[in-house]
């Protein structure tokens, strides 16, 4: 398929999902997300337990082969069986054999993503076994014959009306179902009968304890308990990564999983079974005999699934995926996911930000190709993840690998010279253009205003849309003829002499501040100088954010090297580095750790400050807020940038605006929806605007000033609201 | 256990809409009677001075009782004050199915078995797992949101009541 057609197909699919499933997904995921914030905020041990959980997982995956053997001994000592399956087919063969041995006619299941991954239901049904999903969400999907749209709430894309319509159609009740109570009661009774009849109960496992053979299941409905304990034979299917060393290691996970998954302190049932369990067998065919009096015996099979996981363990970057406890927080905290759900943002089995890691690990990178770009790298999931997985990094790595695997684009010659990147041929033209924004910006400034006229001309926009998928409904950035660096030189450098200055700072001329939003750079200079800072603005390479977000990691590495070489000597000389663009300070603080060798990133990270953070520090250390503009009585709607918030930097802007007297209202959406190049892309334009809608709804006072720190957010807000948007530093600059 | 812990347990249960009665062994039959919805099925409580004998609770459990009983009465080996959690220790008497099948679960726990938090239950669990035993943390009532709104009482109980027994010193 041509790139253009492929983009139109994607846009069409997203549009369809926004219409059909978007509202239900939005409603459910945002509730999970809000509850997660609430419950983790009041839980003092949250950060300490995340560290602990992370350390346990790192250790367990490191020692996996050894732990599997220990687990095998434990399970066998308890009287159960452990089978290590190489792949899905191997696991299914074992399970169907167990079912055949038990002469099973019916098997009941509790929710398990790993069993979805291996398609065990199909394998069993092919052998004539009736399989019933007993988790109500999974049951709905089974009846509807649909794939899960979320790790934790597999059917959360369905409303009550959807389910009622489905059940009325399939089960034809005398009185049509209407309420959630009626539907629940029906499903419970229907499945209750199947559970009583079942010959085998199958569960997954959230955690498996190596030294005792105990498996832990976390549910709210109680179906996993019933499925495990009612039939005599219990089969648990789990990925090998679920093993933790001992019972002591369970506590952090039990505390964390419900909080990050559904925002509950703890789920209704945390079932810790050491099977075969001591609970008496239950023979519903002998209703009046005491439990356990029949000749039934309990039998247990633990099927551990490799299916690519041992290879992931050897993969420096994908390995982290194995720490995932599948809580779904990375989906709930993801603005794109909140709007479109897992049927777009997900693969065969797994959904949300971490789906890229799972799908690529299990099915190869191609399995993540279709949805990987939905991760904008906004990083909002990073602080949500209970095991501290760098989810955007995994997405970036896989994007990079996918880039390398693609065939060169037929239009590559068109952009040669504009794309002096470090990438091999094959990177999609659209990605290449966005990834080389710095080159475009340099050329754009040199030839402005002509470049702006040409770029905004109708033929140029049509060409850009057709060839590079840049949506013509978006306004392109207008380049300034005089860059910030040139302006600063022309004015004769800093007006605060170096000797006697309070501080000395380099203002980093990020590519947007230098070429497009130069006014915010000039305002930053005025604010810093008002607070007695000697400022320098050396020319410097772009941070690498643009290529990084397109998965052009080698190019981003080269940029990081350039920035480090350029700014390093200033840092060594005692300069602070002040950054206006939040996505760039995040680059210095977060991504450079991955892009620069050893701990080279540390000194730059340590000495870099987001502009408001720096101003805050100056004010705290005796700087005079009166030197800034007086904002008394002026209302400001302020939207902080996603990466800025992840870095814990939102509060500084709010405090500084407060200190200057402004009356600040903040947004609490995860992301504005623009996210760098994302909202410019033809295939994602509508999703981007849909995400933006949440932000628009939060700022209803058209008389308030509108401020945003990120370039993307400024662009998005400009499209959403009929108000001018400025960087907060422009509000603070003395006139 | 300190009365503070029990008080915390009670307030956690309250937040979960789970009723709680505190009684000494002598008052147990009345306390049970007040919350029992017959027919009821139960398993031995294993708590000194407290028994299901002479109460309407039928033992031992049978499949029919699991299906037809309105109430299941079981001991809880421990409880966790912080979350209002009952630690149901599965055993050969059928504690696990009896706490799960009937629409109402009445759990009986000794005051001194109320622990402050999950961490404090680690030793109890570790010892049980090492002995090949199983336990369930049960918190509040079974529920689901899968049908488009929150509904209580799915595969597990719709009502839970806790009786805390203060033993004589
Ligand atoms: S990556 Fe982290 S946040 Fe996402 S599902 Fe896994 S554990 Fe949860
Ligand atoms: S980085 Fe942002 S877009 Fe990517 S998965 Fe995380 S929340 Fe979603």
Short mmCIF file of N, CA and C in Angstrom, two decimals, chain A residues 28 43 45 78 134-140 152-155 158-160 163 167 179-181 183-184 187-188 191-192 195-196 209 211-212 214 220-223 225-226 229-230 247-248 250-251 254-255 259 264-280 282-284 286-291, chain B residues 16 43 60-68 80 82-103 105 117-120 122-123 125-158 160:
data_model
loop_
_atom_site.label_atom_id
_atom_site.label_comp_id
_atom_site.label_asym_id
_atom_site.label_seq_id
_atom_site.Cartn_x
_atom_site.Cartn_y
_atom_site.Cartn_z
N UNK A 28 -14.40 5.39 30.88
CA UNK A 28 -13.86 4.38 31.80
C UNK A 28 -12.39 4.59 32.14
N UNK A 43 -1.13 7.50 49.43
CA UNK A 43 -0.40 6.31 49.85
C UNK A 43 1.08 6.66 49.97
N UNK A 45 3.75 5.17 50.86
CA UNK A 45 4.83 4.25 50.46
C UNK A 45 4.94 4.07 48.95
N UNK A 78 4.43 -30.00 45.95
CA UNK A 78 3.03 -29.82 46.37
C UNK A 78 2.10 -30.84 45.72
N UNK A 134 -15.32 -16.56 32.40
CA UNK A 134 -16.19 -16.24 33.54
C UNK A 134 -16.04 -14.81 34.04
N UNK A 135 -14.97 -14.14 33.65
CA UNK A 135 -14.89 -12.70 33.93
C UNK A 135 -15.95 -12.05 33.05
N UNK A 136 -16.78 -11.21 33.64
CA UNK A 136 -17.92 -10.71 32.87
C UNK A 136 -17.49 -9.91 31.64
N UNK A 137 -16.40 -9.17 31.78
CA UNK A 137 -15.90 -8.42 30.64
C UNK A 137 -15.46 -9.35 29.52
N UNK A 138 -14.74 -10.39 29.89
CA UNK A 138 -14.30 -11.36 28.89
C UNK A 138 -15.49 -12.11 28.30
N UNK A 139 -16.47 -12.37 29.14
CA UNK A 139 -17.67 -13.06 28.67
C UNK A 139 -18.37 -12.22 27.59
N UNK A 140 -18.47 -10.93 27.84
CA UNK A 140 -19.09 -10.04 26.85
C UNK A 140 -18.33 -10.15 25.52
N UNK A 152 -6.92 -4.44 31.56
CA UNK A 152 -7.64 -4.74 32.79
C UNK A 152 -9.16 -4.81 32.57
N UNK A 153 -9.66 -3.90 31.80
CA UNK A 153 -11.09 -3.89 31.48
C UNK A 153 -11.26 -4.24 30.01
N UNK A 154 -11.26 -5.55 29.72
CA UNK A 154 -11.20 -5.97 28.31
C UNK A 154 -12.36 -5.45 27.47
N UNK A 155 -13.50 -5.20 28.11
CA UNK A 155 -14.66 -4.76 27.32
C UNK A 155 -15.04 -3.32 27.64
N UNK A 158 -17.31 -0.96 25.66
CA UNK A 158 -18.75 -1.19 25.48
C UNK A 158 -19.55 -0.49 26.59
N UNK A 159 -20.62 0.13 26.19
CA UNK A 159 -21.51 0.75 27.17
C UNK A 159 -22.55 -0.28 27.61
N UNK A 160 -23.28 0.08 28.64
CA UNK A 160 -24.36 -0.78 29.10
C UNK A 160 -25.33 -1.06 27.95
N UNK A 163 -24.02 -3.68 25.63
CA UNK A 163 -24.08 -5.04 26.16
C UNK A 163 -25.52 -5.54 26.16
N UNK A 167 -26.73 -8.88 24.34
CA UNK A 167 -27.31 -10.02 25.07
C UNK A 167 -28.77 -10.27 24.64
N UNK A 179 -30.98 -3.00 32.59
CA UNK A 179 -30.04 -2.42 33.55
C UNK A 179 -28.78 -3.27 33.68
N UNK A 180 -27.75 -2.64 34.24
CA UNK A 180 -26.50 -3.36 34.51
C UNK A 180 -26.74 -4.48 35.51
N UNK A 181 -27.68 -4.26 36.45
CA UNK A 181 -28.00 -5.31 37.43
C UNK A 181 -28.58 -6.53 36.73
N UNK A 183 -28.24 -7.44 33.65
CA UNK A 183 -27.22 -8.08 32.82
C UNK A 183 -26.25 -8.88 33.68
N UNK A 184 -25.86 -8.29 34.81
CA UNK A 184 -24.90 -8.96 35.69
C UNK A 184 -25.51 -10.23 36.26
N UNK A 187 -25.67 -12.94 33.61
CA UNK A 187 -24.34 -13.50 33.30
C UNK A 187 -23.84 -14.35 34.46
N UNK A 188 -24.07 -13.87 35.68
CA UNK A 188 -23.61 -14.63 36.84
C UNK A 188 -24.28 -16.01 36.90
N UNK A 191 -23.15 -18.22 33.93
CA UNK A 191 -21.78 -18.72 34.10
C UNK A 191 -21.66 -19.60 35.34
N UNK A 192 -22.49 -19.32 36.36
CA UNK A 192 -22.47 -20.14 37.57
C UNK A 192 -22.76 -21.59 37.22
N UNK A 195 -19.77 -23.07 35.59
CA UNK A 195 -18.70 -23.35 36.55
C UNK A 195 -19.01 -24.65 37.30
N UNK A 196 -20.27 -24.83 37.70
CA UNK A 196 -20.64 -26.06 38.43
C UNK A 196 -20.43 -27.30 37.57
N UNK A 209 4.97 -17.48 43.02
CA UNK A 209 6.04 -17.48 44.02
C UNK A 209 6.90 -18.74 43.86
N UNK A 211 9.46 -20.06 45.62
CA UNK A 211 9.86 -20.96 46.70
C UNK A 211 8.71 -21.73 47.35
N UNK A 212 7.47 -21.40 46.94
CA UNK A 212 6.35 -22.17 47.51
C UNK A 212 5.41 -22.72 46.45
N UNK A 214 3.16 -20.86 45.01
CA UNK A 214 1.89 -20.15 45.20
C UNK A 214 1.62 -19.23 44.01
N UNK A 220 -11.89 -8.70 40.99
CA UNK A 220 -12.95 -8.05 41.75
C UNK A 220 -14.23 -8.87 41.80
N UNK A 221 -14.38 -9.76 40.85
CA UNK A 221 -15.67 -10.44 40.73
C UNK A 221 -15.75 -11.71 41.57
N UNK A 222 -14.60 -12.36 41.78
CA UNK A 222 -14.61 -13.63 42.50
C UNK A 222 -14.62 -14.81 41.56
N UNK A 223 -14.57 -14.54 40.25
CA UNK A 223 -14.66 -15.65 39.30
C UNK A 223 -13.39 -16.50 39.26
N UNK A 225 -11.52 -17.17 41.83
CA UNK A 225 -11.61 -18.07 42.98
C UNK A 225 -12.49 -19.26 42.62
N UNK A 226 -13.63 -18.94 42.05
CA UNK A 226 -14.58 -20.02 41.74
C UNK A 226 -14.03 -20.96 40.68
N UNK A 229 -11.35 -23.23 42.18
CA UNK A 229 -11.62 -24.11 43.31
C UNK A 229 -12.81 -25.06 43.07
N UNK A 230 -13.61 -24.77 42.06
CA UNK A 230 -14.79 -25.62 41.86
C UNK A 230 -14.46 -26.90 41.09
N UNK A 247 7.51 -15.39 49.11
CA UNK A 247 6.30 -14.77 49.64
C UNK A 247 6.57 -13.35 50.11
N UNK A 248 7.76 -13.11 50.62
CA UNK A 248 8.11 -11.76 51.09
C UNK A 248 8.02 -10.73 49.97
N UNK A 250 5.87 -10.58 47.68
CA UNK A 250 4.51 -10.38 47.20
C UNK A 250 3.92 -9.03 47.63
N UNK A 251 4.24 -8.63 48.85
CA UNK A 251 3.59 -7.46 49.45
C UNK A 251 3.62 -6.20 48.56
N UNK A 254 1.14 -6.64 45.72
CA UNK A 254 -0.26 -6.65 46.17
C UNK A 254 -0.70 -5.22 46.48
N UNK A 255 0.19 -4.45 47.07
CA UNK A 255 -0.13 -3.06 47.41
C UNK A 255 -0.28 -2.21 46.14
N UNK A 259 -3.89 -0.34 43.01
CA UNK A 259 -3.84 1.12 43.02
C UNK A 259 -3.57 1.65 41.62
N UNK A 264 -8.00 1.40 43.14
CA UNK A 264 -8.54 0.87 44.40
C UNK A 264 -7.37 0.68 45.36
N UNK A 265 -7.63 0.80 46.66
CA UNK A 265 -6.59 0.50 47.64
C UNK A 265 -6.09 -0.93 47.43
N UNK A 266 -7.05 -1.81 47.31
CA UNK A 266 -6.75 -3.21 47.07
C UNK A 266 -7.96 -3.78 46.33
N UNK A 267 -7.73 -4.76 45.50
CA UNK A 267 -8.85 -5.34 44.78
C UNK A 267 -9.68 -6.17 45.74
N UNK A 268 -10.89 -6.52 45.34
CA UNK A 268 -11.76 -7.30 46.22
C UNK A 268 -11.09 -8.61 46.63
N UNK A 269 -10.53 -9.29 45.66
CA UNK A 269 -9.95 -10.59 45.98
C UNK A 269 -8.52 -10.69 45.49
N UNK A 270 -7.63 -10.89 46.43
CA UNK A 270 -6.27 -11.26 46.09
C UNK A 270 -6.14 -12.71 46.53
N UNK A 271 -6.23 -13.59 45.57
CA UNK A 271 -6.30 -15.02 45.86
C UNK A 271 -4.90 -15.61 45.75
N UNK A 272 -4.44 -16.18 46.83
CA UNK A 272 -3.09 -16.75 46.84
C UNK A 272 -3.20 -18.25 47.04
N UNK A 273 -3.09 -18.96 45.94
CA UNK A 273 -3.33 -20.41 45.96
C UNK A 273 -2.01 -21.16 45.87
N UNK A 274 -1.88 -22.17 46.71
CA UNK A 274 -0.73 -23.05 46.60
C UNK A 274 -1.28 -24.42 46.14
N UNK A 275 -1.51 -24.57 44.86
CA UNK A 275 -2.26 -25.75 44.40
C UNK A 275 -1.37 -26.99 44.28
N UNK A 276 -1.98 -28.18 44.27
CA UNK A 276 -3.41 -28.40 44.45
C UNK A 276 -3.83 -27.93 45.84
N UNK A 277 -4.98 -27.24 45.89
CA UNK A 277 -5.37 -26.59 47.14
C UNK A 277 -6.01 -27.59 48.11
N UNK A 278 -6.02 -27.19 49.39
CA UNK A 278 -6.61 -28.04 50.43
C UNK A 278 -8.13 -28.01 50.44
N UNK A 279 -8.70 -27.01 49.79
CA UNK A 279 -10.17 -26.91 49.82
C UNK A 279 -10.77 -28.21 49.32
N UNK A 280 -11.86 -28.66 49.95
CA UNK A 280 -12.44 -29.95 49.58
C UNK A 280 -13.00 -29.90 48.16
N UNK A 282 -15.68 -30.39 45.20
CA UNK A 282 -17.11 -30.09 45.22
C UNK A 282 -17.78 -30.86 44.08
N UNK A 283 -18.64 -31.78 44.45
CA UNK A 283 -19.30 -32.58 43.41
C UNK A 283 -20.78 -32.23 43.39
N UNK A 284 -21.15 -31.38 42.45
CA UNK A 284 -22.55 -30.93 42.41
C UNK A 284 -23.51 -32.04 42.00
N UNK A 286 -23.50 -34.86 43.53
CA UNK A 286 -23.88 -35.51 44.79
C UNK A 286 -24.18 -34.41 45.79
N UNK A 287 -25.33 -33.75 45.61
CA UNK A 287 -25.56 -32.48 46.30
C UNK A 287 -25.61 -32.58 47.81
N UNK A 288 -25.90 -33.74 48.34
CA UNK A 288 -26.08 -33.80 49.79
C UNK A 288 -24.95 -34.48 50.52
N UNK A 289 -23.93 -34.87 49.78
CA UNK A 289 -22.74 -35.42 50.43
C UNK A 289 -21.87 -34.26 50.88
N UNK A 290 -21.28 -34.35 52.06
CA UNK A 290 -20.38 -33.27 52.48
C UNK A 290 -19.28 -33.03 51.43
N UNK A 291 -18.85 -31.80 51.34
CA UNK A 291 -17.77 -31.47 50.40
C UNK A 291 -16.58 -32.38 50.67
N UNK B 16 -16.16 0.51 53.33
CA UNK B 16 -16.51 -0.49 52.33
C UNK B 16 -17.99 -0.89 52.41
N UNK B 43 -18.54 -23.44 58.53
CA UNK B 43 -17.44 -24.36 58.83
C UNK B 43 -17.00 -24.04 60.26
N UNK B 60 -21.67 -30.09 58.15
CA UNK B 60 -20.66 -29.53 57.26
C UNK B 60 -21.27 -29.07 55.95
N UNK B 61 -20.56 -28.30 55.18
CA UNK B 61 -21.12 -27.82 53.91
C UNK B 61 -21.29 -28.95 52.89
N UNK B 62 -22.35 -28.86 52.14
CA UNK B 62 -22.58 -29.77 51.01
C UNK B 62 -22.77 -28.91 49.77
N UNK B 63 -22.70 -29.51 48.60
CA UNK B 63 -22.94 -28.73 47.38
C UNK B 63 -24.31 -28.05 47.40
N UNK B 64 -25.32 -28.77 47.91
CA UNK B 64 -26.65 -28.15 47.93
C UNK B 64 -26.67 -26.91 48.83
N UNK B 65 -26.02 -27.06 49.99
CA UNK B 65 -25.97 -25.91 50.90
C UNK B 65 -25.22 -24.74 50.24
N UNK B 66 -24.14 -25.05 49.53
CA UNK B 66 -23.42 -23.96 48.85
C UNK B 66 -24.35 -23.22 47.90
N UNK B 67 -25.19 -23.98 47.22
CA UNK B 67 -26.07 -23.36 46.23
C UNK B 67 -27.25 -22.65 46.86
N UNK B 68 -27.76 -23.23 47.96
CA UNK B 68 -29.03 -22.72 48.46
C UNK B 68 -28.92 -21.80 49.67
N UNK B 80 -6.90 -7.33 58.04
CA UNK B 80 -5.95 -6.23 57.83
C UNK B 80 -6.69 -4.91 57.98
N UNK B 82 -5.84 -1.74 57.71
CA UNK B 82 -5.66 -0.64 56.77
C UNK B 82 -6.71 -0.65 55.65
N UNK B 83 -7.02 -1.82 55.13
CA UNK B 83 -7.94 -1.89 54.00
C UNK B 83 -9.27 -2.56 54.33
N UNK B 84 -9.44 -3.00 55.57
CA UNK B 84 -10.67 -3.74 55.88
C UNK B 84 -10.70 -5.11 55.23
N UNK B 85 -9.54 -5.70 55.12
CA UNK B 85 -9.39 -6.97 54.40
C UNK B 85 -9.53 -8.16 55.35
N UNK B 86 -10.24 -9.19 54.87
CA UNK B 86 -10.31 -10.45 55.61
C UNK B 86 -9.34 -11.44 54.97
N UNK B 87 -8.56 -12.10 55.79
CA UNK B 87 -7.67 -13.13 55.25
C UNK B 87 -8.37 -14.46 55.44
N UNK B 88 -8.95 -14.95 54.36
CA UNK B 88 -9.68 -16.22 54.42
C UNK B 88 -8.68 -17.33 54.15
N UNK B 89 -8.41 -18.13 55.17
CA UNK B 89 -7.44 -19.19 55.02
C UNK B 89 -8.15 -20.45 54.52
N UNK B 90 -7.89 -20.78 53.26
CA UNK B 90 -8.55 -21.95 52.67
C UNK B 90 -8.09 -23.21 53.39
N UNK B 91 -9.02 -24.12 53.63
CA UNK B 91 -8.63 -25.36 54.30
C UNK B 91 -9.58 -26.49 53.91
N UNK B 92 -9.32 -27.65 54.50
CA UNK B 92 -10.07 -28.84 54.11
C UNK B 92 -11.52 -28.80 54.59
N UNK B 93 -11.86 -27.90 55.50
CA UNK B 93 -13.25 -27.84 55.96
C UNK B 93 -14.15 -27.14 54.92
N UNK B 94 -13.52 -26.38 54.02
CA UNK B 94 -14.33 -25.70 53.00
C UNK B 94 -14.54 -24.22 53.27
N UNK B 95 -13.65 -23.66 54.04
CA UNK B 95 -13.71 -22.22 54.34
C UNK B 95 -13.81 -21.38 53.05
N UNK B 96 -13.02 -21.75 52.06
CA UNK B 96 -12.99 -20.96 50.82
C UNK B 96 -14.32 -20.97 50.06
N UNK B 97 -14.87 -22.16 49.71
CA UNK B 97 -16.16 -22.10 49.01
C UNK B 97 -17.30 -21.53 49.87
N UNK B 98 -17.27 -21.78 51.17
CA UNK B 98 -18.37 -21.28 52.03
C UNK B 98 -18.32 -19.75 52.12
N UNK B 99 -17.13 -19.19 52.04
CA UNK B 99 -17.02 -17.72 52.08
C UNK B 99 -17.36 -17.10 50.73
N UNK B 100 -17.48 -17.94 49.71
CA UNK B 100 -17.57 -17.44 48.33
C UNK B 100 -18.95 -17.62 47.70
N UNK B 101 -19.55 -18.78 47.93
CA UNK B 101 -20.79 -19.09 47.19
C UNK B 101 -22.04 -18.36 47.69
N UNK B 102 -22.34 -18.39 48.99
CA UNK B 102 -23.60 -17.76 49.40
C UNK B 102 -23.57 -16.24 49.24
N UNK B 103 -24.73 -15.65 49.03
CA UNK B 103 -24.78 -14.20 48.79
C UNK B 103 -24.34 -13.35 49.98
N UNK B 105 -21.68 -13.28 53.28
CA UNK B 105 -20.58 -13.92 54.00
C UNK B 105 -20.47 -13.28 55.37
N UNK B 117 -1.45 -3.83 58.81
CA UNK B 117 -1.34 -3.64 57.36
C UNK B 117 -0.90 -4.92 56.65
N UNK B 118 -0.81 -4.82 55.34
CA UNK B 118 -0.48 -5.99 54.52
C UNK B 118 0.89 -6.54 54.91
N UNK B 119 1.80 -5.64 55.17
CA UNK B 119 3.15 -6.08 55.50
C UNK B 119 3.14 -6.99 56.74
N UNK B 120 2.27 -6.63 57.70
CA UNK B 120 2.22 -7.41 58.94
C UNK B 120 1.67 -8.81 58.71
N UNK B 122 2.68 -10.69 56.24
CA UNK B 122 3.67 -11.44 55.46
C UNK B 122 4.10 -12.74 56.14
N UNK B 123 4.34 -12.68 57.43
CA UNK B 123 4.79 -13.89 58.13
C UNK B 123 3.72 -14.97 58.11
N UNK B 125 1.36 -15.37 55.95
CA UNK B 125 1.24 -15.93 54.60
C UNK B 125 2.43 -16.81 54.27
N UNK B 126 3.61 -16.31 54.61
CA UNK B 126 4.83 -17.07 54.30
C UNK B 126 4.76 -18.47 54.90
N UNK B 127 4.32 -18.53 56.14
CA UNK B 127 4.24 -19.83 56.81
C UNK B 127 3.20 -20.71 56.13
N UNK B 128 2.09 -20.11 55.75
CA UNK B 128 1.04 -20.90 55.09
C UNK B 128 1.51 -21.43 53.74
N UNK B 129 2.09 -20.54 52.94
CA UNK B 129 2.55 -20.98 51.61
C UNK B 129 3.57 -22.09 51.75
N UNK B 130 4.49 -21.91 52.70
CA UNK B 130 5.55 -22.91 52.87
C UNK B 130 4.94 -24.27 53.23
N UNK B 131 3.81 -24.24 53.90
CA UNK B 131 3.15 -25.49 54.27
C UNK B 131 2.19 -25.96 53.18
N UNK B 132 2.26 -25.33 52.02
CA UNK B 132 1.41 -25.75 50.91
C UNK B 132 -0.02 -25.25 51.01
N UNK B 133 -0.24 -24.24 51.86
CA UNK B 133 -1.61 -23.77 52.08
C UNK B 133 -1.93 -22.50 51.28
N UNK B 134 -3.21 -22.18 51.22
CA UNK B 134 -3.68 -21.07 50.41
C UNK B 134 -4.50 -20.09 51.25
N UNK B 135 -4.47 -18.82 50.85
CA UNK B 135 -5.27 -17.80 51.54
C UNK B 135 -5.81 -16.81 50.52
N UNK B 136 -6.88 -16.16 50.91
CA UNK B 136 -7.46 -15.13 50.04
C UNK B 136 -7.58 -13.84 50.84
N UNK B 137 -7.14 -12.74 50.27
CA UNK B 137 -7.47 -11.44 50.83
C UNK B 137 -8.83 -11.05 50.24
N UNK B 138 -9.82 -10.98 51.07
CA UNK B 138 -11.14 -10.59 50.57
C UNK B 138 -11.49 -9.24 51.18
N UNK B 139 -11.76 -8.27 50.33
CA UNK B 139 -11.99 -6.90 50.78
C UNK B 139 -13.32 -6.41 50.22
N UNK B 140 -14.28 -6.23 51.07
CA UNK B 140 -15.59 -5.77 50.59
C UNK B 140 -16.32 -6.86 49.84
N UNK B 141 -17.27 -6.44 49.02
CA UNK B 141 -18.11 -7.42 48.34
C UNK B 141 -17.69 -7.55 46.88
N UNK B 142 -18.02 -8.69 46.33
CA UNK B 142 -17.75 -8.97 44.93
C UNK B 142 -18.43 -7.93 44.05
N UNK B 143 -17.72 -7.42 43.05
CA UNK B 143 -18.36 -6.40 42.22
C UNK B 143 -17.80 -6.39 40.81
N UNK B 144 -18.51 -5.74 39.93
CA UNK B 144 -18.06 -5.62 38.55
C UNK B 144 -18.54 -4.30 37.96
N UNK B 145 -17.79 -3.81 37.01
CA UNK B 145 -18.23 -2.65 36.25
C UNK B 145 -18.41 -3.04 34.79
N UNK B 146 -18.31 -4.34 34.54
CA UNK B 146 -18.25 -4.79 33.15
C UNK B 146 -19.57 -4.66 32.38
N UNK B 147 -20.65 -4.44 33.08
CA UNK B 147 -21.92 -4.31 32.38
C UNK B 147 -22.33 -2.84 32.24
N UNK B 148 -21.34 -1.98 32.38
CA UNK B 148 -21.60 -0.58 32.08
C UNK B 148 -21.94 0.27 33.29
N UNK B 149 -22.05 -0.35 34.46
CA UNK B 149 -22.23 0.41 35.71
C UNK B 149 -21.80 -0.51 36.83
N UNK B 150 -21.46 0.05 37.97
CA UNK B 150 -20.99 -0.77 39.07
C UNK B 150 -22.14 -1.60 39.65
N UNK B 151 -21.91 -2.91 39.71
CA UNK B 151 -22.92 -3.80 40.30
C UNK B 151 -22.23 -4.65 41.36
N UNK B 152 -22.87 -4.78 42.50
CA UNK B 152 -22.29 -5.59 43.57
C UNK B 152 -22.94 -6.96 43.61
N UNK B 153 -22.12 -7.95 44.00
CA UNK B 153 -22.63 -9.30 44.04
C UNK B 153 -22.51 -9.95 42.67
N UNK B 154 -21.33 -10.44 42.35
CA UNK B 154 -21.18 -11.12 41.06
C UNK B 154 -20.96 -12.60 41.36
N UNK B 155 -19.72 -13.08 41.17
CA UNK B 155 -19.48 -14.49 41.46
C UNK B 155 -19.29 -14.73 42.96
N UNK B 156 -19.04 -13.68 43.70
CA UNK B 156 -18.86 -13.79 45.14
C UNK B 156 -19.99 -13.07 45.87
N UNK B 157 -19.87 -12.95 47.20
CA UNK B 157 -20.97 -12.40 47.99
C UNK B 157 -21.32 -10.95 47.68
N UNK B 158 -22.61 -10.68 47.92
CA UNK B 158 -23.13 -9.33 47.71
C UNK B 158 -23.11 -8.56 49.02
N UNK B 160 -21.29 -8.60 53.07
CA UNK B 160 -20.29 -9.17 53.98
C UNK B 160 -20.51 -8.55 55.35
#
